[in-house]
Amino acid sequence: MQENGVSMELEAPEARRAGRGVAVFALVLLFIGLKAVGNLSLAWGMKHQAEALSANPLGYVLAMANPFAALGVAMLILALLTRMALLSRADLSYVLPVTAIGYVLATAMGRFVLHETVSGARWAGTVFIVIGAAMVSSTEQTTTGGGEAR
Amino acid sequence: MKWVLLGLIIGATVMSDVLQSHEMKRAGAQSVGLRGLGRLLREIAARRYLILAIGCMAVSFFSFMALVQREPLSFAVPASAASFVVETVMAKLVLKERIGTKRAAGTLLVLCGVVLVAR
């Protein structure tokens, strides 16, 4: 009985840590998805704007009248909030490389959706990013004691 | 013009991320469910450094809007990731994060990738 109790006590922090790990990965995936689709929508909207943006702030407000630009902005705001939640649970030096997979998605969407030219070096770069992000994602998510619920 | 915009994006992003990471650790674990979002928005409103971080993010964002209109998306997004190096150094020096060999090696690989992609 006591043995059971001890084993449960030992398992509880492990289970909590595993739960936190799953929550961090879910936030990473949500952030990457929102950022990729948001950037694509914003780029699509901005490229279909007649006037080039200058230092005049009114131009930026008017640019958001384009539905694709507005949708992109909304998704990027949600992505920002998701990233803030992510930073409350994991190190900045962990979040940065792991979310870099988004750069690979941006390159792929630039090539296949917006029909931009993507060189061999650029594709090689995306492979480096994937390998580097995979290495960092296998390290501890937080080294400063963050991620504890208040 | 494109390098001025890129410089603005990088400077503002570094400032914003360091402030966000510092303040969000102090706020405790957050989520983005319906109830979680409400709590997160209250935390943002109560912390002035988070508001400053969002201001910096806005500068970065509007510079990005102008950049993406002039340059290809497949350049604009990866090139802005040059903030990586500065942010990782700041994470170690300011936020006191422990960056082990594996994390440092992975981050360097990502950086090499970003440089290749931005060429």
Coordinates of N, CA, C and O in Angstrom, one line a residue, chain A residues 86-97 140-146, chain B residues 21 25 91 95-99 103:
Chain A
L86 N 3.0 30.2 -25.2 CA 4.1 29.3 -25.4 C 5.3 29.8 -24.6 O 6.0 29.0 -23.9
L87 N 5.6 31.1 -24.6 CA 6.7 31.6 -23.9 C 6.5 31.6 -22.4 O 7.5 31.7 -21.6
S88 N 5.3 31.4 -21.9 CA 5.0 31.3 -20.5 C 5.4 29.9 -20.0 O 5.5 29.6 -18.8
R89 N 5.5 28.9 -21.0 CA 5.8 27.5 -20.6 C 7.2 27.0 -21.1 O 7.6 26.0 -20.6
A90 N 7.8 27.7 -22.0 CA 9.1 27.2 -22.5 C 10.1 28.3 -22.7 O 9.7 29.5 -22.8
D91 N 11.4 28.0 -22.7 CA 12.5 29.0 -22.9 C 12.4 29.7 -24.3 O 12.0 29.0 -25.3
L92 N 12.9 30.9 -24.3 CA 12.9 31.7 -25.6 C 13.9 30.9 -26.5 O 13.6 30.8 -27.7
S93 N 15.0 30.4 -26.0 CA 16.1 29.8 -26.8 C 15.6 28.4 -27.3 O 16.2 27.8 -28.1
Y94 N 14.5 27.9 -26.7 CA 13.8 26.6 -27.2 C 12.8 27.0 -28.3 O 12.7 26.4 -29.4
V95 N 12.0 28.0 -28.0 CA 10.9 28.4 -28.9 C 11.4 28.9 -30.2 O 10.8 28.5 -31.3
L96 N 12.5 29.7 -30.2 CA 13.0 30.2 -31.5 C 13.3 29.2 -32.6 O 12.7 29.2 -33.6
P97 N 14.2 28.2 -32.3 CA 14.5 27.3 -33.3 C 13.4 26.3 -33.7 O 13.2 25.9 -34.8
E140 N 15.6 20.0 -23.2 CA 14.6 20.4 -22.2 C 13.9 21.7 -22.6 O 14.5 22.6 -23.1
Q141 N 12.5 21.7 -22.4 CA 11.8 22.9 -22.9 C 12.0 24.1 -22.1 O 11.9 25.2 -22.5
T142 N 12.3 24.0 -20.8 CA 12.5 25.1 -19.9 C 13.7 24.9 -19.0 O 13.8 23.8 -18.4
T143 N 14.6 25.8 -18.9 CA 15.7 25.7 -18.0 C 15.7 26.7 -16.9 O 16.7 26.8 -16.1
T144 N 14.7 27.5 -16.8 CA 14.6 28.6 -15.8 C 13.5 28.4 -14.8 O 13.2 29.4 -14.1
G145 N 12.9 27.2 -14.8 CA 11.8 27.0 -13.9 C 10.5 27.6 -14.3 O 9.5 27.7 -13.5
G146 N 10.4 28.0 -15.6 CA 9.1 28.6 -16.1 C 8.1 27.5 -16.3 O 8.4 26.3 -16.2
Chain B
S21 N 9.3 37.1 -23.2 CA 9.7 35.9 -22.5 C 9.9 36.2 -21.0 O 9.4 35.4 -20.2
K25 N 7.1 34.5 -18.2 CA 7.6 33.5 -17.2 C 7.1 34.0 -15.9 O 6.7 33.1 -15.0
A91 N 18.9 35.6 -24.6 CA 18.3 34.6 -23.8 C 19.3 34.1 -22.7 O 18.9 33.8 -21.5
L95 N 18.0 36.6 -19.8 CA 17.0 35.7 -19.3 C 17.6 34.5 -18.5 O 16.9 33.7 -17.9
K96 N 19.0 34.4 -18.5 CA 19.7 33.4 -17.8 C 19.3 31.9 -18.2 O 19.2 31.1 -17.3
E97 N 18.9 31.7 -19.4 CA 18.5 30.4 -19.9 C 19.8 29.6 -20.1 O 20.9 30.1 -20.4
R98 N 19.7 28.2 -19.8 CA 20.9 27.4 -20.0 C 20.9 26.8 -21.4 O 20.0 26.1 -21.8
I99 N 21.9 27.2 -22.2 CA 21.9 26.7 -23.6 C 23.0 25.7 -23.7 O 24.2 26.0 -23.8
R103 N 21.5 22.2 -27.9 CA 20.6 23.3 -28.2 C 21.4 24.4 -29.1 O 20.9 24.9 -30.1

